[in-house]
Coordinates of C-alpha atoms and ligand atoms in Angstrom, one line a residue:
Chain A
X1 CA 83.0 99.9 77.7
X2 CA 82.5 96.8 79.5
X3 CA 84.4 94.6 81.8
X4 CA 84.9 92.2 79.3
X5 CA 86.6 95.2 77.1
X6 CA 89.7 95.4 79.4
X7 CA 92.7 93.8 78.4
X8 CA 94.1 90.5 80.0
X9 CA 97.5 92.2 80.5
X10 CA 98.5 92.8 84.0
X11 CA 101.1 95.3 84.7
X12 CA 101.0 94.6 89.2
X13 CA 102.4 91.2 89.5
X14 CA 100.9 89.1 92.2
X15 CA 102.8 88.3 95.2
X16 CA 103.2 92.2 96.6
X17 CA 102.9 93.4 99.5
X18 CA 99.7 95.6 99.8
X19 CA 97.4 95.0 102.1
X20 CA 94.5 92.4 101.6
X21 CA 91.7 94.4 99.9
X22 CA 94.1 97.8 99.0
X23 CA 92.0 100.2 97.0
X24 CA 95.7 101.2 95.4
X25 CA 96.5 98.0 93.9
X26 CA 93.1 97.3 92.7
X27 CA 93.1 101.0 90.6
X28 CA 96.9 100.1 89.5
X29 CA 95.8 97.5 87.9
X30 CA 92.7 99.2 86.2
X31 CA 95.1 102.3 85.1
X32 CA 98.4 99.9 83.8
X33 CA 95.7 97.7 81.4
X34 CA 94.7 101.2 80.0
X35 CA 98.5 102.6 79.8
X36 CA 99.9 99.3 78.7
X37 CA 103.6 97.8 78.5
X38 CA 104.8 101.1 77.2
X39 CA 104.6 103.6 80.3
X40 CA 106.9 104.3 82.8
X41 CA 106.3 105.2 86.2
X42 CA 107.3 107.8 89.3
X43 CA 106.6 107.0 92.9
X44 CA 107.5 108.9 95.7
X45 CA 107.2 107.7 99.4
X46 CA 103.5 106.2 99.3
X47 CA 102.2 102.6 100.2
X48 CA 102.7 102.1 96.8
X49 CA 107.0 102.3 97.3
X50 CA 106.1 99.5 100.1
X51 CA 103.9 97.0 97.4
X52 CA 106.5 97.9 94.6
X53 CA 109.0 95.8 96.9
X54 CA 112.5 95.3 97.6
X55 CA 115.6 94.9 95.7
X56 CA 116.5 92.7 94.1
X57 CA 112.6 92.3 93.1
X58 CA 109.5 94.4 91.8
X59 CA 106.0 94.3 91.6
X60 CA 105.8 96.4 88.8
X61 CA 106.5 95.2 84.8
X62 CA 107.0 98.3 83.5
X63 CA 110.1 100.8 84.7
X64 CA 109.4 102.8 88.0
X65 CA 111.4 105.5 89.6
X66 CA 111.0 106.3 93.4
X67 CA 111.7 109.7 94.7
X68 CA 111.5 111.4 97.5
X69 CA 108.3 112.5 99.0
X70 CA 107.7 116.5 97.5
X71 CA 109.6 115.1 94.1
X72 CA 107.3 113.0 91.6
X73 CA 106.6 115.9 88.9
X74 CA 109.5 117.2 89.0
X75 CA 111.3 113.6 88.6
X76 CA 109.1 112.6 86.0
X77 CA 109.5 116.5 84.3
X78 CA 113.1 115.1 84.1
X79 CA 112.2 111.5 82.9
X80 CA 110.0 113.2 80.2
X81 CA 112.9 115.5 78.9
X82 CA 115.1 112.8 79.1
X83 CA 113.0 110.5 76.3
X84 CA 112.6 113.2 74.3
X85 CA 116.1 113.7 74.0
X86 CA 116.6 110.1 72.9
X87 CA 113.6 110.9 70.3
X88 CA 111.4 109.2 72.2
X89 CA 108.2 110.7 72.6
X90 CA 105.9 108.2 73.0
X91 CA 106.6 106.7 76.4
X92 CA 103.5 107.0 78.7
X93 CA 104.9 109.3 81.8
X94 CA 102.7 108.4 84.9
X95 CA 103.4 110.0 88.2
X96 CA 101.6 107.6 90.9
X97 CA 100.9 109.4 94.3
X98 CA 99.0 109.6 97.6
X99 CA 96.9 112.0 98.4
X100 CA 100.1 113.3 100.9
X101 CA 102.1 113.1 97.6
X102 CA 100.2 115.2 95.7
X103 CA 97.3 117.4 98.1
X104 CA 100.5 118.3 100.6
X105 CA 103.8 117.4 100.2
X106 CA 103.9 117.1 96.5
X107 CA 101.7 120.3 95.5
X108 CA 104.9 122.3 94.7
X109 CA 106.4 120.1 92.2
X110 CA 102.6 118.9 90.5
X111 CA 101.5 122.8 90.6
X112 CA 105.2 123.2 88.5
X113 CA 104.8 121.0 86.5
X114 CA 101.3 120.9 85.7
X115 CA 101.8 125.4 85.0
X116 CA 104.6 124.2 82.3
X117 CA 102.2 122.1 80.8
X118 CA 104.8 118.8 81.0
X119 CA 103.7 115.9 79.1
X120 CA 102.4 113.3 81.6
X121 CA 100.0 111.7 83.4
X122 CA 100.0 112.2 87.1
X123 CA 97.2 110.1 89.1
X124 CA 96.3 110.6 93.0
X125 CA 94.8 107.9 94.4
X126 CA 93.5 109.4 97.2
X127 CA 93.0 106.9 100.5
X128 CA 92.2 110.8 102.4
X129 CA 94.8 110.3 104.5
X130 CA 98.9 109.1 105.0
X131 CA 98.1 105.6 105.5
X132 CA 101.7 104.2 104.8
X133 CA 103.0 105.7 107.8
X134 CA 99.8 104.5 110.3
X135 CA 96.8 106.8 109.2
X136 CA 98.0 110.5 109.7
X137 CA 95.6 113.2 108.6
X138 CA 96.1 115.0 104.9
X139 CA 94.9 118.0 103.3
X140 CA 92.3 114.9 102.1
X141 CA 91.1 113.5 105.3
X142 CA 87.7 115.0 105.7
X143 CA 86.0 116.8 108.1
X144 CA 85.2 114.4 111.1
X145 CA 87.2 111.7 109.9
X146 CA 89.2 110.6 113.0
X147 CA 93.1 109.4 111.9
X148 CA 95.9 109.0 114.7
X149 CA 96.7 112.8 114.2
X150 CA 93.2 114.0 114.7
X151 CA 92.3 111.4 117.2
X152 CA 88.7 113.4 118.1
X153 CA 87.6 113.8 114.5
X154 CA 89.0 116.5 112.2
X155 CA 87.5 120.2 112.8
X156 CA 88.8 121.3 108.8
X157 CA 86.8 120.2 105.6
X158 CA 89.4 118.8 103.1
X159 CA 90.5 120.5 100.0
X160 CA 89.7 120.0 96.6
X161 CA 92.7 119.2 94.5
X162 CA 91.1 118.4 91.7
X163 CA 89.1 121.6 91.7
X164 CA 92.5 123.3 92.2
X165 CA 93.7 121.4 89.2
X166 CA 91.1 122.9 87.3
X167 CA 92.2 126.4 87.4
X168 CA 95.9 125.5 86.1
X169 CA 93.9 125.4 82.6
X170 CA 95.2 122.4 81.7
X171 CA 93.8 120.2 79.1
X172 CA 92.6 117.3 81.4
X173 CA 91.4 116.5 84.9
X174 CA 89.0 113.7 85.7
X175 CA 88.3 112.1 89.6
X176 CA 87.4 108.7 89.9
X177 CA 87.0 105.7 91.8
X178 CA 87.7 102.1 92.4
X179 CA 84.5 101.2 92.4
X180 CA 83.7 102.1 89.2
X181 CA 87.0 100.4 86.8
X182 CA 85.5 100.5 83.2
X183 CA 85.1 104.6 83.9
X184 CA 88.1 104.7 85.3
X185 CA 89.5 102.6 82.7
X186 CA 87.9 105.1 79.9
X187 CA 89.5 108.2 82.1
X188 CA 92.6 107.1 81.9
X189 CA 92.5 105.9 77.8
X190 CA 91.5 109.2 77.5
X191 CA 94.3 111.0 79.1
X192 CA 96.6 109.1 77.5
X193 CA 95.5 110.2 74.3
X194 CA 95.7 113.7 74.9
X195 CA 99.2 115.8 75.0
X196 CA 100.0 118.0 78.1
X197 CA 99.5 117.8 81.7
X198 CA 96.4 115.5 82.5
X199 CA 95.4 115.2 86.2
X200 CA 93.6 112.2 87.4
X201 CA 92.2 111.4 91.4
X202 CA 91.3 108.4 92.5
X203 CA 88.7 107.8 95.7
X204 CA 91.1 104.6 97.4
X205 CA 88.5 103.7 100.4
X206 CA 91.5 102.4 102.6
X207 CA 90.4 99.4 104.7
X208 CA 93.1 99.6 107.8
X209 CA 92.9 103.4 107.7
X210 CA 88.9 103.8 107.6
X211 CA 88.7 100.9 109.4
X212 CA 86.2 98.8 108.1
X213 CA 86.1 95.1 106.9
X214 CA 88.4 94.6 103.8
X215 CA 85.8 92.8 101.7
X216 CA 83.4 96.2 101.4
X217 CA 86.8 97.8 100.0
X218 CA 84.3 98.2 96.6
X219 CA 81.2 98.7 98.2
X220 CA 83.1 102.3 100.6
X221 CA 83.4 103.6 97.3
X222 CA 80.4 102.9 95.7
X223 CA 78.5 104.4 98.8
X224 CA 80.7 107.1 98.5
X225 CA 79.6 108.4 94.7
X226 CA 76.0 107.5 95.8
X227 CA 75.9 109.5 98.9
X228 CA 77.3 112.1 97.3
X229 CA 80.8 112.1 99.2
X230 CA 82.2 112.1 96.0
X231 CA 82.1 112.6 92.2
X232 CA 82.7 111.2 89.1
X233 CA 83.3 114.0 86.6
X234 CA 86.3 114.8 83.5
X235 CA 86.9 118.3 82.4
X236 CA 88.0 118.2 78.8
X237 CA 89.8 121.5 78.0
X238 CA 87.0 124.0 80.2
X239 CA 84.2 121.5 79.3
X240 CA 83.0 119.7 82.4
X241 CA 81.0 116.3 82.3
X242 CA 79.9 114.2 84.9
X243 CA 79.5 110.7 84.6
X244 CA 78.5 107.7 86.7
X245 CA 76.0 108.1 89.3
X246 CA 77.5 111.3 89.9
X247 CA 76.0 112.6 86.6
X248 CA 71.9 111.4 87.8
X249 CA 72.5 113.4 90.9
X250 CA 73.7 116.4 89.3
X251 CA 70.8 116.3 86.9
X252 CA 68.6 115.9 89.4
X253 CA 67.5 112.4 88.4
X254 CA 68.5 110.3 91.4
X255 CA 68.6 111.3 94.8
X256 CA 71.9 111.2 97.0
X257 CA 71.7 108.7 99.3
X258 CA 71.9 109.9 102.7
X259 CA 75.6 110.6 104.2
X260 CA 74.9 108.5 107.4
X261 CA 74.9 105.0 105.1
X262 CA 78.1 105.9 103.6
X263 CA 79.7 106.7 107.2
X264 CA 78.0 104.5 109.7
X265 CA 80.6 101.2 108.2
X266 CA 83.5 102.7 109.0
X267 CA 85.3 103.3 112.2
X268 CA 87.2 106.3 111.0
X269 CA 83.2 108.2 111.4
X270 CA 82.2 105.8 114.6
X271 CA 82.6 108.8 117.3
X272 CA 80.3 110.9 115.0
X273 CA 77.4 108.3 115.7
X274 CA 77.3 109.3 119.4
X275 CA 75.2 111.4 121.3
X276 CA 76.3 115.2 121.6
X277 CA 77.7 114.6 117.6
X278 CA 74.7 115.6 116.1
X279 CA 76.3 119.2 115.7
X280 CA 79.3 118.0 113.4
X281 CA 77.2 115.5 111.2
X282 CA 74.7 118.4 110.3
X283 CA 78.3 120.2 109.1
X284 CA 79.2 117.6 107.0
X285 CA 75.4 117.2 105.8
X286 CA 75.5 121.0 105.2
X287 CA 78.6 120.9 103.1
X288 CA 77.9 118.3 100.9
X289 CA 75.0 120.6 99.8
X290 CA 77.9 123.4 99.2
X291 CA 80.1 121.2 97.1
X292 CA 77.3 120.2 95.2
X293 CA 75.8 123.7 94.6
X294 CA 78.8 124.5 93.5
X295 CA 79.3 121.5 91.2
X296 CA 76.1 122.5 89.5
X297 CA 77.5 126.1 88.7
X298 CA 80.2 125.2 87.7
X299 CA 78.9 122.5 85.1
X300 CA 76.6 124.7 83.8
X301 CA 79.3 127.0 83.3
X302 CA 81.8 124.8 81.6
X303 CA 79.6 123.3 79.1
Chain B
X1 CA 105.2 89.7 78.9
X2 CA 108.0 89.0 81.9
X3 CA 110.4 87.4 79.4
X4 CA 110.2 90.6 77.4
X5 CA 111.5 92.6 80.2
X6 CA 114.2 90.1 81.6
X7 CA 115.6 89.9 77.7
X8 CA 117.1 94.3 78.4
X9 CA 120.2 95.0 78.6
X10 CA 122.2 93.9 82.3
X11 CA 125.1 95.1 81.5
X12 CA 124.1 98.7 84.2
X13 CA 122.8 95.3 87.1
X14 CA 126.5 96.0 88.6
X15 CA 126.8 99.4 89.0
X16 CA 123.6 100.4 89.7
X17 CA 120.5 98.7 92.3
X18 CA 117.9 98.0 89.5
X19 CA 114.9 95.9 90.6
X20 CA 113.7 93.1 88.2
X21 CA 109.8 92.1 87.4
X22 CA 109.2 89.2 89.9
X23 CA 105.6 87.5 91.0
X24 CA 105.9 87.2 94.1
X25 CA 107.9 89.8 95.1
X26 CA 106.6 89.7 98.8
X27 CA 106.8 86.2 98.6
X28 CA 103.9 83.2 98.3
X29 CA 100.8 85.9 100.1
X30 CA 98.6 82.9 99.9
X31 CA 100.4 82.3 103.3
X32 CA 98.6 85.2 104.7
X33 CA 95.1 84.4 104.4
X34 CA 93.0 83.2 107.2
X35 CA 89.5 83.1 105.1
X36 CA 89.6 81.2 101.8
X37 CA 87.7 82.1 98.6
X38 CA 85.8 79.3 96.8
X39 CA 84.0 79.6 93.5
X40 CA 81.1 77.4 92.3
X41 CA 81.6 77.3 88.9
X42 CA 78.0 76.1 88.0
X43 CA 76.8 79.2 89.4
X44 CA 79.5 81.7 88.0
X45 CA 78.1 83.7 85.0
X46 CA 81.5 85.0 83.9
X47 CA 80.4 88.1 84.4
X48 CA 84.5 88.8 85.6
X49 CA 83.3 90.9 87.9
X50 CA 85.4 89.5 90.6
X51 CA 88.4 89.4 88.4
X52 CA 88.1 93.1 87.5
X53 CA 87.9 93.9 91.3
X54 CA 90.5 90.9 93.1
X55 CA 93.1 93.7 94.4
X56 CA 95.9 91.3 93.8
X57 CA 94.9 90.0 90.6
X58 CA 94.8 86.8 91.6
X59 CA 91.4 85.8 90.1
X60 CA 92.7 84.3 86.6
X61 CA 90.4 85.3 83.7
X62 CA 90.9 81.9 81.1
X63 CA 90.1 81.5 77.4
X64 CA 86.1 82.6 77.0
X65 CA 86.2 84.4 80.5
X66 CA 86.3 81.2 82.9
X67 CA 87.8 82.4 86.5
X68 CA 90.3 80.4 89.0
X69 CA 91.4 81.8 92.4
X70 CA 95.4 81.4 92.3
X71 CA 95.3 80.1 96.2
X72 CA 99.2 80.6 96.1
X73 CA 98.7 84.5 96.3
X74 CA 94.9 85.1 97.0
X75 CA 95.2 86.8 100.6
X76 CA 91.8 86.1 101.4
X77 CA 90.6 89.8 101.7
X78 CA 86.6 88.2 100.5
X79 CA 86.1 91.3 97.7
X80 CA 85.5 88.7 95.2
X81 CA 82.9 87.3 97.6
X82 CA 81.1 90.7 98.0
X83 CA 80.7 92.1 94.3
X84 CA 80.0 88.5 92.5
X85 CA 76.2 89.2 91.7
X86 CA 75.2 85.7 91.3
X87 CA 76.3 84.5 94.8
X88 CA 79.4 82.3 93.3
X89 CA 81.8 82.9 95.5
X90 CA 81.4 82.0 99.1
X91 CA 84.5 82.4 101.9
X92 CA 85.6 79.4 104.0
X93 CA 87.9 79.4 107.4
X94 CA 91.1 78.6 106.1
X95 CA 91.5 74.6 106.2
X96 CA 87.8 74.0 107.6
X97 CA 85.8 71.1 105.4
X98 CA 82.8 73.1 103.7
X99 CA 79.1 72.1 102.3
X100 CA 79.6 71.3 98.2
X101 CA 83.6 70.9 98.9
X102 CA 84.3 67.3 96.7
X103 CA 81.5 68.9 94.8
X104 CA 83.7 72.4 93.9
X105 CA 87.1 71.0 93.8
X106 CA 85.5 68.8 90.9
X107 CA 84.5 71.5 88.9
X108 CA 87.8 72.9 89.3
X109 CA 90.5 71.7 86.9
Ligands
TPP1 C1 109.9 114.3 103.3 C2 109.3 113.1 104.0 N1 108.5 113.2 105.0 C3 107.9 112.1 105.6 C4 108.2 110.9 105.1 C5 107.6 109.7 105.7 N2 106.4 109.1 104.9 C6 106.6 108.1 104.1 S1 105.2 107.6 103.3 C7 104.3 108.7 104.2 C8 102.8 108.8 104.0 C9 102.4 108.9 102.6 O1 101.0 109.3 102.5 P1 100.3 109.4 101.2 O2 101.1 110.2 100.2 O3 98.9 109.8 101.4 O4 100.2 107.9 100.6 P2 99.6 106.6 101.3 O5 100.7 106.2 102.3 O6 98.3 107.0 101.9 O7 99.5 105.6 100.2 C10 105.1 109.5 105.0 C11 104.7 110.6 105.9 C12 109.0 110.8 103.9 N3 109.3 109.6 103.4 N4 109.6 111.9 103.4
SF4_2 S1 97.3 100.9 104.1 FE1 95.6 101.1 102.6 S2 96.4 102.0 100.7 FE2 98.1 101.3 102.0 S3 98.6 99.2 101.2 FE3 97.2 99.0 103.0 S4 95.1 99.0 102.0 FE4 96.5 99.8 100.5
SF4_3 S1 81.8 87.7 89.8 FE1 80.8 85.7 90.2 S2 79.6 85.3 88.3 FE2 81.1 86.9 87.9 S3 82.8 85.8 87.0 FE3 83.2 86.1 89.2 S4 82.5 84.2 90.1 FE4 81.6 84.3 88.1
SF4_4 S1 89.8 86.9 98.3 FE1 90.6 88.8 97.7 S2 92.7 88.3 96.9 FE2 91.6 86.4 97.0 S3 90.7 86.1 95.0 FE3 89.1 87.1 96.2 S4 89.5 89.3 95.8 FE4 91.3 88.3 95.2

């Protein structure tokens, strides 16, 4: 799949209002050219129900719902039944949440939904933090990340959604990023060909909430798979693959590059860099081995 | 592909607040930029690498995958800048006269 494969179509008009350089509208893009004209979308309260604008006008060409905050599954549960009343069972059913919608306030309904095995697509793009209300900390932010809540840096490692995705057995789950469309562009083809729950995350380096210059919006997240800070992997019904860079380092073929090039852009990790910090970067150093020891596991377990 | 949207039933628009597909739903965003995005063509490789990763989708991919900048709603955020590989792109100040200007605005059409 290259660039040139993707189709023309474009599903987020021009003219919203995100942010210059918003990881979110750059992956909306990616994931409407792979759904296409026929999908219909849930939003709860997100950046994304600022960039979808106001009435009378949206940003969106396809159908979207918003609902409130701990809702979207359950919403698009409802949407879902509701087309297949009508004998319609085609529609492409795509929840579109923070990490706040779906990590913390949303878990409920997505851990519902995803246990009754609902057919839909429900994507996180996680910007590791709740950015649409002036950079709170998540479940996502991680450890050391400073946000307006955690002012000093955060003293808990973030969870792993996708990992707890996993164990609801369901027949997809894939984490992605921005930086890396035509993979993200195949994830999604791929869930959409697939009936059932399917689970997709999103790494959306946030340039206001990480705070660094809006034109490295791609290059945060490319840093971010090659430091290791995060992976690019699918697991097909129990059959885990990684892919991208992500794949060479789990092989052992390329080596991750070191944490401190990844973190040293962005404001959100600035405090880490001075003296007396050393203590916390060795914890994040140290944990990134974890995840990744655990990665290899569990790959060579789901095979 | 808006047409085909605006041709559904309206007969609900009274009774119920139902949003319509609209570019430039927060308005002309070209208005917000403060650096400006211009594109050598004689470098560009089409490559659409900077179409793939504009944000706002304002980089327009033409017939055999020529690029524009659509200055009406690029906000000037420079990622088109950063991830062109061949150095095509370069930002300006917002209304400052720039090396190559007559030179690029020729090659636009
Ligand atoms: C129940 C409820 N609590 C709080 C809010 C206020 N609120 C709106 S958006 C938002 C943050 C959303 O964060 P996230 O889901 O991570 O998406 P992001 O803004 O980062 O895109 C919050 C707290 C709300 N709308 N509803
Ligand atoms: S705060 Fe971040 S995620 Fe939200 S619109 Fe701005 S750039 Fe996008
Ligand atoms: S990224 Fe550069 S070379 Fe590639 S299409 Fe855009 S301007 Fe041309
Ligand atoms: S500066 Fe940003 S918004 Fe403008 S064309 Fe380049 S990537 Fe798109």
């Amino acid at each position: 799949m290259a660039i040139k494969d993707l189709p023309k179509d474009e599903y987020l008009l021009k003219g919203n209002a995100a942010c210059p350089g918003c990881p979110a509208s750059q992956a909306l893009r990616v994931v409407l050219k792979a759904l296409g004209q026929n999908t219909t979308m849930v939003v709860p309260a997100c950046c994304t129900a600022v960039i979808q604008g106001i009435y009378p006008k949206s940003a969106f060409n396809v159908p979207l719902m918003n609902i409130a905050f701990e809702a979207a599954a359950a919403c698009a549960s409802g949407i879902k039944a509701g087309y297949k009343a009508q004998g319609n069972d085609d529609t492409n059913v795509l929840v579109w949440a923070g990490d706040g919608g779906s990590y913390d306030i949303g878990f409920q309904a997505l851990s519902g939904a995803a246990e009754r095995g609902t057919d839909m697509i429900f994507i996180c793009y996680n910007n590791q933090m709740y950015s649409n209300t002036g950079v709170q900390r998540s479940g996502a932010t991680p450890y050391g990340a400073s946000t307006t809540t955690t002012w000093t840096g955060k003293l808990e490692h973030n969870k792993d959604l996708s990992e707890i995705m996993i164990a609801h057995h369901i027949p997809y789950v894939a984490s992605a990023c921005v930086s890396y469309p035509e993979d993200l562009y195949a994830k999604v083809q791929k869930a959409k060909s697939i009936r059932g729950f399917k689970f997709i995350e999103i790494l959306a380096p946030c340039p206001p909430g990480w705070r660094f210059p809006m034109e490295s919006m791609v290059e945060q997240g490319r840093l971010a798979v090659e430091s290791g800070m995060w992976a690019l992997y699918e697991v097909e019904n129990d059959k885990m693959t990684f892919t991208g860079p992500s794949k060479g380092i789990l092989e052992g073929l390329r080596q991750r590059k070191p944490v401190v090039e990844y973190m040293k852009a962005q404001g959100r990790f600035s405090h880490l860099f001075k003296p007396g910090n050393e203590g916390k970067m060795k914890i994040i150093e140290q944990h990134l081995d974890v995840v990744w020891d655990r990665y290899r596991k569990q790959s060579s377990c789901l095979k | 592909m808006i047409s085909k949207v605006e041709k559904r039933d309206r007969s609900m628009d009274k009774r119920t607040t139902i949003s319509r597909p609209t570019e430039g739903a927060a308005g002309k965003t070209g208005s917000w930029r403060d650096q400006k995005p211009v594109l050598d063509q004689k470098k560009c490789k089409k490559c659409l690498r900077c179409w793939i990763f504009c944000p706002e989708g304002a980089i327009v991919r033409k017939e055999g995958d020529a690029v524009e900048i659509d200055y009406e709603y690029c906000k000037g955020c420079g990622v088109c800048m950063k991830e062109c590989p061949f150095k095509a792109i370069i930002m300006v100040r917002e209304g400052e006269v720039y090396e190559n200007q007559e030179e690029c605005a020729k090659e636009e059409p």
